[in-house]
XYZ file of N, CA and C in Angstrom:
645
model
N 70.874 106.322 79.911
C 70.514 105.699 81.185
C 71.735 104.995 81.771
N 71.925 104.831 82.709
C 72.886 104.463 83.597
C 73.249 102.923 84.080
N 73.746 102.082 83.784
C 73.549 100.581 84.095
C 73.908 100.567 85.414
N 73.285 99.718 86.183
C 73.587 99.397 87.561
C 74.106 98.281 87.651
N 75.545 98.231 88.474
C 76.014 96.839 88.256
C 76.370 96.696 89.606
N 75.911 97.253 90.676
C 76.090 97.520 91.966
C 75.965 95.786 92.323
N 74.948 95.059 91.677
C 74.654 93.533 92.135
C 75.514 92.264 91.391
N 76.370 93.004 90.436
C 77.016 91.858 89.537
C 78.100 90.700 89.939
N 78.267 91.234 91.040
C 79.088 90.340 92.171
C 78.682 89.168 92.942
N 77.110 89.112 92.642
C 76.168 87.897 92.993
C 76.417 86.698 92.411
N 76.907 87.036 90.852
C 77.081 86.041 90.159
C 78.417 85.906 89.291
N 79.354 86.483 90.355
C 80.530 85.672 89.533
C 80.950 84.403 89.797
N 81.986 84.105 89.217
C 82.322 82.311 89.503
C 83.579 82.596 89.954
N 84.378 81.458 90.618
C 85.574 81.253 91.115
C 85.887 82.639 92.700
N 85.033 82.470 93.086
C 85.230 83.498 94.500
C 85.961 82.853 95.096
N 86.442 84.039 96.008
C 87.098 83.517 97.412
C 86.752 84.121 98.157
N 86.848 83.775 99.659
C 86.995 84.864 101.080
C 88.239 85.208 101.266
N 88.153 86.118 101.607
C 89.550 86.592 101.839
C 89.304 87.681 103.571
N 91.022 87.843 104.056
C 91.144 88.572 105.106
C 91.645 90.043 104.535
N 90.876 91.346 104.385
C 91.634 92.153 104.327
C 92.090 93.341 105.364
N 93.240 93.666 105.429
C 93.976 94.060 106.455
C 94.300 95.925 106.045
N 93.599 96.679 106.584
C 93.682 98.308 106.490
C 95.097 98.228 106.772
N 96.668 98.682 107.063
C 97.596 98.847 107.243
C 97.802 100.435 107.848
N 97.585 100.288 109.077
C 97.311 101.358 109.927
C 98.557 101.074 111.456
N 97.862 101.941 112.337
C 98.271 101.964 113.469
C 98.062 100.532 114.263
N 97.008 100.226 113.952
C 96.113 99.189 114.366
C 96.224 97.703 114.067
N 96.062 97.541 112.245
C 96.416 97.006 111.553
C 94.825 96.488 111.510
N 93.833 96.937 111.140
C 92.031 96.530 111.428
C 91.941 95.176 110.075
N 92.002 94.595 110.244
C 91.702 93.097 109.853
C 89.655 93.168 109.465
N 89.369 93.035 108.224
C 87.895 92.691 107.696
C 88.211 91.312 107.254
N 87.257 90.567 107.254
C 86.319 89.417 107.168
C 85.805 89.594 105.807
N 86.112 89.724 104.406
C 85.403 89.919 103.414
C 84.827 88.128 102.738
N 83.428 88.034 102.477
C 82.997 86.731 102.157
C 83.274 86.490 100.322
N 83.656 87.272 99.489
C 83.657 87.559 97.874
C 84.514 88.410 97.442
N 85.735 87.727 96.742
C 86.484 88.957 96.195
C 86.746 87.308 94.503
N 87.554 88.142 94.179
C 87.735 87.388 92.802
C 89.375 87.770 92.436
N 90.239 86.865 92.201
C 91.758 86.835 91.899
C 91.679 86.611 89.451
N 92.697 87.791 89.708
C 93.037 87.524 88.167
C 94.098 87.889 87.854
N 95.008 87.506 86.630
C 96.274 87.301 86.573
C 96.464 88.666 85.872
N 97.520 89.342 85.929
C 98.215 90.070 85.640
C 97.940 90.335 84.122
N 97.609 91.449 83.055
C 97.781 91.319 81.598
C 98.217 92.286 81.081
N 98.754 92.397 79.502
C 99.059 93.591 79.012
C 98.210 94.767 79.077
N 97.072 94.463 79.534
C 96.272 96.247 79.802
C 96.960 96.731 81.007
N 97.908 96.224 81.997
C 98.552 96.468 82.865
C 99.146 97.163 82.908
N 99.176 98.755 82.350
C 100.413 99.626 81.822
C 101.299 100.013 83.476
N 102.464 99.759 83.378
C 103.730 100.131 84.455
C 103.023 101.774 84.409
N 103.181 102.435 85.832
C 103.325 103.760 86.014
C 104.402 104.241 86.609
N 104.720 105.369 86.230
C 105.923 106.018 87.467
C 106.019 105.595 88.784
N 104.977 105.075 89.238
C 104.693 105.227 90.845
C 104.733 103.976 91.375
N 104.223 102.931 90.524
C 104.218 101.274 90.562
C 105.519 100.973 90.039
N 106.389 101.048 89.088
C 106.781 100.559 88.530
C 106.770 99.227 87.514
N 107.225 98.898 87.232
C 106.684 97.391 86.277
C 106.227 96.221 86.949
N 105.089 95.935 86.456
C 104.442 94.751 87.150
C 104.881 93.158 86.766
N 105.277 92.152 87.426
C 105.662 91.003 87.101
C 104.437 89.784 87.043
N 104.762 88.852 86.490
C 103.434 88.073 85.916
C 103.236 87.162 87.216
N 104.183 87.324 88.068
C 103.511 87.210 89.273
C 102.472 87.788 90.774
N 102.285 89.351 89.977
C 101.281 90.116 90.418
C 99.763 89.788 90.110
N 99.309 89.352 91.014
C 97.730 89.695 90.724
C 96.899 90.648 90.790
N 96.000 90.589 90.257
C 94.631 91.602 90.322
C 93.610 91.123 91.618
N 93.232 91.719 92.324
C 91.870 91.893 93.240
C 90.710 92.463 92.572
N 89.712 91.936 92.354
C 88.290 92.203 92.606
C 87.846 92.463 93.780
N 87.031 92.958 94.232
C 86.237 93.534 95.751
C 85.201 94.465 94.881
N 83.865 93.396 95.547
C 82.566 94.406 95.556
C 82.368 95.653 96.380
N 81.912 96.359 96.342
C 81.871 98.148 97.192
C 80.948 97.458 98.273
N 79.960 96.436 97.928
C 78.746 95.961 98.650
C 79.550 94.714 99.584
N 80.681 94.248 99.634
C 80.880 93.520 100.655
C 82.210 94.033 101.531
N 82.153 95.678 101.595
C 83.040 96.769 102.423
C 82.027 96.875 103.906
N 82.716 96.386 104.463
C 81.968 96.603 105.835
C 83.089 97.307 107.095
N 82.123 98.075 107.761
C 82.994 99.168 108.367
C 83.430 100.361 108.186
N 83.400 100.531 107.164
C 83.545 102.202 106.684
C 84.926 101.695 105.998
N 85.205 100.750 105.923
C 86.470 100.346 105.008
C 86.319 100.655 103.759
N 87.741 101.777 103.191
C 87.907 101.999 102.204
C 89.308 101.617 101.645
N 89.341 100.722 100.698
C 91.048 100.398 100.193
C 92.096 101.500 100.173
N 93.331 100.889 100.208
C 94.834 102.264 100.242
C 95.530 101.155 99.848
N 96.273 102.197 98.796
C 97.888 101.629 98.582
C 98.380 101.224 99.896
N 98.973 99.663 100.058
C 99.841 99.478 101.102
C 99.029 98.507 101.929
N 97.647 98.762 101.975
C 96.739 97.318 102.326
C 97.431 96.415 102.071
N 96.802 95.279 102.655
C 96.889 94.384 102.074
C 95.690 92.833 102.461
N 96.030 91.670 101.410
C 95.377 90.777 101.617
C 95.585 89.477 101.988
N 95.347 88.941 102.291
C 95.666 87.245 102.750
C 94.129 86.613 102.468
N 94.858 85.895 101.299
C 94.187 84.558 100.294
C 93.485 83.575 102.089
N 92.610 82.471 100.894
C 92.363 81.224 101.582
C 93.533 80.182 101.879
N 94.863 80.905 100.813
C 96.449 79.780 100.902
C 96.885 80.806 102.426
N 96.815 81.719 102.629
C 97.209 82.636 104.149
C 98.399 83.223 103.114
N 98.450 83.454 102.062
C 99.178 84.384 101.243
C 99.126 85.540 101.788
N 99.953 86.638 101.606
C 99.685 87.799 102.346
C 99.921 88.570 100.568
N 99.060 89.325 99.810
C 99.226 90.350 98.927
C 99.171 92.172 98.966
N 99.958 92.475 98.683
C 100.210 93.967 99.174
C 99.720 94.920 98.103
N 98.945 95.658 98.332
C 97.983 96.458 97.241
C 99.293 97.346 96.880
N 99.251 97.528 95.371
C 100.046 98.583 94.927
C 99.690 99.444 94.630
N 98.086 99.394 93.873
C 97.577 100.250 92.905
C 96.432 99.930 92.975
N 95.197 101.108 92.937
C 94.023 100.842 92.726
C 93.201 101.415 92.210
N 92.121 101.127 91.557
C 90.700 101.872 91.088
C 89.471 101.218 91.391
N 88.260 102.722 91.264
C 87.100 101.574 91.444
C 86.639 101.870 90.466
N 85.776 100.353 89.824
C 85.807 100.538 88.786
C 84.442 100.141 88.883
N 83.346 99.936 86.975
C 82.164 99.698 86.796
C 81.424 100.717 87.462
N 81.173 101.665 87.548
C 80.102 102.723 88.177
C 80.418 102.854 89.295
N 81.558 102.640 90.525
C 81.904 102.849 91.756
C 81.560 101.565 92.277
N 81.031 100.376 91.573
C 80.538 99.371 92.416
C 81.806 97.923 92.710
N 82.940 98.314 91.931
C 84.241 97.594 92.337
C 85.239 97.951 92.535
N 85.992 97.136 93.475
C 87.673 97.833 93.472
C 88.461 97.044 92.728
N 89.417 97.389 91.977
C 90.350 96.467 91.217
C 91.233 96.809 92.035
N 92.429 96.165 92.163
C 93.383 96.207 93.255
C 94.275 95.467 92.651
N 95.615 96.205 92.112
C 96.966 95.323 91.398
C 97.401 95.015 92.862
N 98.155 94.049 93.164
C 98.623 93.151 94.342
C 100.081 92.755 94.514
N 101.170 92.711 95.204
C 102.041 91.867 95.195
C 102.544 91.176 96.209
N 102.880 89.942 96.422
C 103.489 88.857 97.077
C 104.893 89.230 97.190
N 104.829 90.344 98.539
C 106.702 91.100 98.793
C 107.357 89.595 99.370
N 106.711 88.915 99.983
C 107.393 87.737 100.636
C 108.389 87.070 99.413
N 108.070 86.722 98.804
C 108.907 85.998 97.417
C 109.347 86.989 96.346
N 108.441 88.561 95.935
C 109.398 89.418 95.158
C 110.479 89.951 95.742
N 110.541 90.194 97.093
C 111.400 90.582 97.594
C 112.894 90.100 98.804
N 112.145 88.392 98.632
C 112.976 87.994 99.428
C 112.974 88.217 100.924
N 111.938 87.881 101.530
C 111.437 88.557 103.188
C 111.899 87.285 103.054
N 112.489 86.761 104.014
C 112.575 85.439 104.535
C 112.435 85.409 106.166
N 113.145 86.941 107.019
C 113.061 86.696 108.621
C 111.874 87.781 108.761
N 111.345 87.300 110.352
C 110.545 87.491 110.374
C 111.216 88.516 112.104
N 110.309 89.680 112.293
C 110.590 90.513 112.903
C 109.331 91.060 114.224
N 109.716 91.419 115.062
C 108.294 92.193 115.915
C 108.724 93.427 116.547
N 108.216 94.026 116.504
C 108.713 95.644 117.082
C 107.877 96.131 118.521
N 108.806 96.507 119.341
C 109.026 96.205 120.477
C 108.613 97.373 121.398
N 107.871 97.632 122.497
C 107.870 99.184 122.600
C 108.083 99.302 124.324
N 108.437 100.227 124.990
C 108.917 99.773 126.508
C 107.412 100.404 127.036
N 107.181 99.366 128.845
C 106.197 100.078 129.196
C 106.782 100.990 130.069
N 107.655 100.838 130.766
C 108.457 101.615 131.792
C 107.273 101.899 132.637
N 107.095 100.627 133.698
C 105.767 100.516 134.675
C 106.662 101.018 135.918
N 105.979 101.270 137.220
C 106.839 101.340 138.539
C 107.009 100.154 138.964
N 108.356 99.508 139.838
C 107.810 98.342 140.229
C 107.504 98.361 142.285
N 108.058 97.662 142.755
C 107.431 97.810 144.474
C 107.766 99.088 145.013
N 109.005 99.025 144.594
C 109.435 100.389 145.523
C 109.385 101.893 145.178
N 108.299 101.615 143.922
C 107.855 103.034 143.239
C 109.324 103.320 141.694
N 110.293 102.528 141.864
C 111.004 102.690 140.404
C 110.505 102.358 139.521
N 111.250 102.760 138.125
C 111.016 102.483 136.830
C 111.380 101.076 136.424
N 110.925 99.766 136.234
C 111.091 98.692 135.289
C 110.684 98.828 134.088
N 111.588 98.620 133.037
C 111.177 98.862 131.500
C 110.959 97.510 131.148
N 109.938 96.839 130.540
C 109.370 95.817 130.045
C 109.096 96.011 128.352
N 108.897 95.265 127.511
C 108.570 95.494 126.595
C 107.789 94.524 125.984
N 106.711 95.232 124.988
C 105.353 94.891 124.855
C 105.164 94.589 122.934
N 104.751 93.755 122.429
C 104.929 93.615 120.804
C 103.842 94.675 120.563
N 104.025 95.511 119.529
C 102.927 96.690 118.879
C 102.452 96.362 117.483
N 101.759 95.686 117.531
C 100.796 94.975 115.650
C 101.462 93.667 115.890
N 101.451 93.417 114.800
C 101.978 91.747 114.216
C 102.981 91.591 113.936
N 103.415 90.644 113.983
C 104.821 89.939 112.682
C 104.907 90.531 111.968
N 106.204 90.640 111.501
C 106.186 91.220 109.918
C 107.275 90.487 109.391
N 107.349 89.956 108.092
C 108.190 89.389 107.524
C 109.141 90.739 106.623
N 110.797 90.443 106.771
C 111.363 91.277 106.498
C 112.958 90.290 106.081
N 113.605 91.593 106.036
C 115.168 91.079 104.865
C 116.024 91.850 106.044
N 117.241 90.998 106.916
C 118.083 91.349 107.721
C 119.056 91.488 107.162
N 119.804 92.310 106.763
C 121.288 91.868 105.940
C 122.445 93.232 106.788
N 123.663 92.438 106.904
C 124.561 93.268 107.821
C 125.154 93.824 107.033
N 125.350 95.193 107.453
C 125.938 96.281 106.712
C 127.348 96.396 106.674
N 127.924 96.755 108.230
C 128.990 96.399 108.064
C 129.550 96.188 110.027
N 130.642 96.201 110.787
C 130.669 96.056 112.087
C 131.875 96.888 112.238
N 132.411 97.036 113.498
C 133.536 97.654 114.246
C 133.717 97.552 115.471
N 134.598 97.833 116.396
C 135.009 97.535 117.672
C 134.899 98.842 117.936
N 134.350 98.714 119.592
C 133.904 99.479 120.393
C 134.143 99.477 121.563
N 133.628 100.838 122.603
C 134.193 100.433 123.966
C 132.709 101.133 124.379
N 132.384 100.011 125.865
C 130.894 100.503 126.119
C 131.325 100.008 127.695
N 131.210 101.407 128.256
C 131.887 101.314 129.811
C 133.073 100.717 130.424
N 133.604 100.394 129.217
C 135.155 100.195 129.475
C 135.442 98.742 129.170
N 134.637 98.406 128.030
C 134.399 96.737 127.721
C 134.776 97.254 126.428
N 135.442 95.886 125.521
C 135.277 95.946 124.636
C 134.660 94.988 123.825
N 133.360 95.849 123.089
C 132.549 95.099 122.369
C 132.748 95.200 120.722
N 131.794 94.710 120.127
C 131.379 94.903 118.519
C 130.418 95.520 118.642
N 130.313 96.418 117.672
C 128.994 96.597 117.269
C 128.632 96.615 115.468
N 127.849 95.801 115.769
C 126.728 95.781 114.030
C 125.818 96.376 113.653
N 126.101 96.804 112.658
C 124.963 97.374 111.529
C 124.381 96.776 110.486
N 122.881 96.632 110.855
C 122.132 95.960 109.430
C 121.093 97.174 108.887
N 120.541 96.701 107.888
C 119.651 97.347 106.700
C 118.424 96.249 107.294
N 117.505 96.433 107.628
C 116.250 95.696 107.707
C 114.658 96.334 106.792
N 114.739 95.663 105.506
C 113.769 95.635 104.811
C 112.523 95.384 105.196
N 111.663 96.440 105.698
C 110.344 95.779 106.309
C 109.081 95.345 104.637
N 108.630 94.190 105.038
C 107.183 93.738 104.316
C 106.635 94.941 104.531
N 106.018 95.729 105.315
C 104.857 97.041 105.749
C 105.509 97.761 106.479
N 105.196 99.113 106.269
C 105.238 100.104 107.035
C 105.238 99.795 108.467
N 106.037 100.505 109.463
C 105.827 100.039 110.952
C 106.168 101.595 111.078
N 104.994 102.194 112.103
C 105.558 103.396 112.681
C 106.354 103.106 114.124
N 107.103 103.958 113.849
C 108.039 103.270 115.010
C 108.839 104.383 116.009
N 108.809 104.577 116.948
C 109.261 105.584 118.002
C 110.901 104.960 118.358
N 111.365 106.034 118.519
C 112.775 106.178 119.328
C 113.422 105.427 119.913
N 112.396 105.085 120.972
C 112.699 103.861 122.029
C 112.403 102.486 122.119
N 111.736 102.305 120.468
C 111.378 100.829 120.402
C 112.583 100.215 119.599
N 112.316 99.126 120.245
C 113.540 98.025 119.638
C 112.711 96.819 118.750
N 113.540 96.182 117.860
C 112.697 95.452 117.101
C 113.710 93.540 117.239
N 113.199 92.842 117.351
C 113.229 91.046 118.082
C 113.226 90.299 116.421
N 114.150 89.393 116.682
C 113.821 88.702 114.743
C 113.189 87.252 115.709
N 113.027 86.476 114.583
C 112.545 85.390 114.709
C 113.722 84.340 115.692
N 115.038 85.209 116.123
C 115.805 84.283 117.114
C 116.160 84.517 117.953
N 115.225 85.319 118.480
C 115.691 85.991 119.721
C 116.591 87.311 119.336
N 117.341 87.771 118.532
C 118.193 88.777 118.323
C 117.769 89.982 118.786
N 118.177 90.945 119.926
C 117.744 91.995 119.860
C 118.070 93.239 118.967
N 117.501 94.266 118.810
C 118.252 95.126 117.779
C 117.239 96.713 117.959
N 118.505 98.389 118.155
C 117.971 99.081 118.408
C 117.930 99.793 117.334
N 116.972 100.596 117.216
C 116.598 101.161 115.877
C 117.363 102.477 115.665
N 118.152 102.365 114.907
C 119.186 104.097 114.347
C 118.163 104.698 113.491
N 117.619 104.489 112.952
C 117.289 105.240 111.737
C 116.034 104.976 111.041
N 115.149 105.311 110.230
C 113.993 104.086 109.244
C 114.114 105.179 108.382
N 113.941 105.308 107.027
C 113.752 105.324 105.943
C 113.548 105.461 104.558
N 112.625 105.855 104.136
C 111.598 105.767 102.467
C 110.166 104.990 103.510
N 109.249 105.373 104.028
C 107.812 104.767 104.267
C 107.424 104.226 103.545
N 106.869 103.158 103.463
C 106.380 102.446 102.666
C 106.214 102.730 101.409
N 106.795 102.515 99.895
C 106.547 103.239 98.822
C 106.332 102.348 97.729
N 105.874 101.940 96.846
C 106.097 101.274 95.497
C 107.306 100.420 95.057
N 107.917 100.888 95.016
C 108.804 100.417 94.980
C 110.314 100.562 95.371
N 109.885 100.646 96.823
C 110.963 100.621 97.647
C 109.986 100.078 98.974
N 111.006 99.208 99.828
C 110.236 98.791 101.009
C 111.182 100.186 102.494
N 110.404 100.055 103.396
C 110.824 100.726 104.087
C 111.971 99.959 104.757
N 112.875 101.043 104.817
C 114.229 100.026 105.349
C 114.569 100.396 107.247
N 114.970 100.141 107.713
C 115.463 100.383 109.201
C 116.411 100.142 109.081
N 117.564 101.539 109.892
C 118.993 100.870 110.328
C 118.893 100.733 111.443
N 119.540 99.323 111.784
C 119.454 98.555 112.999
C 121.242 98.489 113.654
N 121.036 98.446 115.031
C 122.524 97.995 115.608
C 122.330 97.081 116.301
N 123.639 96.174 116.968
C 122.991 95.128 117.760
C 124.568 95.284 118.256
N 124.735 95.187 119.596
C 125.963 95.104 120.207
C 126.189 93.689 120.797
N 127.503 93.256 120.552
C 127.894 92.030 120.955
C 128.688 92.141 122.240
């Protein structure tokens, strides 16, 4: 006979609410009222795909019964605690008869050193009075906390000026799909156009962007 544990989530202890965040186009944000946090242990076996887990990774609990929306977990989700922690699903199963998700987690903000924070930028290119093109630009999802580091620079000539131009490596927290013509803004105003992005979001590698910024 089959145990049903579809209800065992009624009575655990130490819950939380939590925000969980699909990591999409969109970025669809659920309202979950019960999930349960647990620490990292040696049944934790490292896989090819995760790589080794640090004892600062947690575990997620999530009942199947408090999925609302047709929400189903993915590598690359992620969560934000009652602290506004943000945890990034690495790995998952459902477990007990289909009636839980376990969800290994990590805190890229501090494993990885995100310290600036970034928004990605997209043009509307509206008409303005006289029927021309004005390019404006519009933020596409959220913030994302990320790692700016300059690659390297050189002197340049841009219409008969002479400028610098820089190259950085920008480590994104999440995946950002990102078009041609979008430019991405740090937390100081910096503008910066996008050369290049990546590795997509992977285990263990964050997606990187090469960025330029002309002086």
């Amino acid at each position: 006979m089959q145990i049903n544990t579809a209800n065992d989530y009624l009575i655990w202890d130490n819950i939380e609410s939590i925000t969980y965040t699909s990591n999409n186009v969109t970025d669809t944000a659920y309202q979950l009222a019960i999930a349960k946090r647990r620490s990292i242990t040696s049944a934790d076996v490292p896989t090819e795909k995760t790589g080794s887990y640090t004892s600062s990774d947690l575990v997620w609990m999530i009942p199947t019964a408090v999925l609302t929306g047709g929400l189903i977990p993915k590598v690359s989700d992620y969560i934000t605690d009652s602290a506004s922690v943000e945890w990034t699903v690495l790995d998952l199963q459902l477990w007990n008869f289909k009636s839980t998700w376990r969800l290994t987690t990590r805190n890229l903000v501090l494993a990885e050193g995100l310290f600036d924070t970034i928004k990605l930028m997209r043009p509307d290119n509206l008409k303005d009075g006289s029927g021309g093109r004005t390019t404006t630009y519009t933020q596409v999802g959220a913030d994302v906390q990320c790692k700016i580091v300059e690659v390297n620079s050189d002197a340049a000539d841009l219409f008969g000026r002479k400028t610098t131009k820089q190259r950085f490596d920008c480590h994104s927290q999440r995946q950002l799909l990102w078009k041609a013509t979008d430019r991405i803004t740090d937390q100081n105003d910096n503008v910066y156009s996008i050369v290049a992005g990546a590795a997509p979001f992977t285990l263990d590698s964050l997606q990187v962007f090469s960025l330029e910024k002309i002086l």
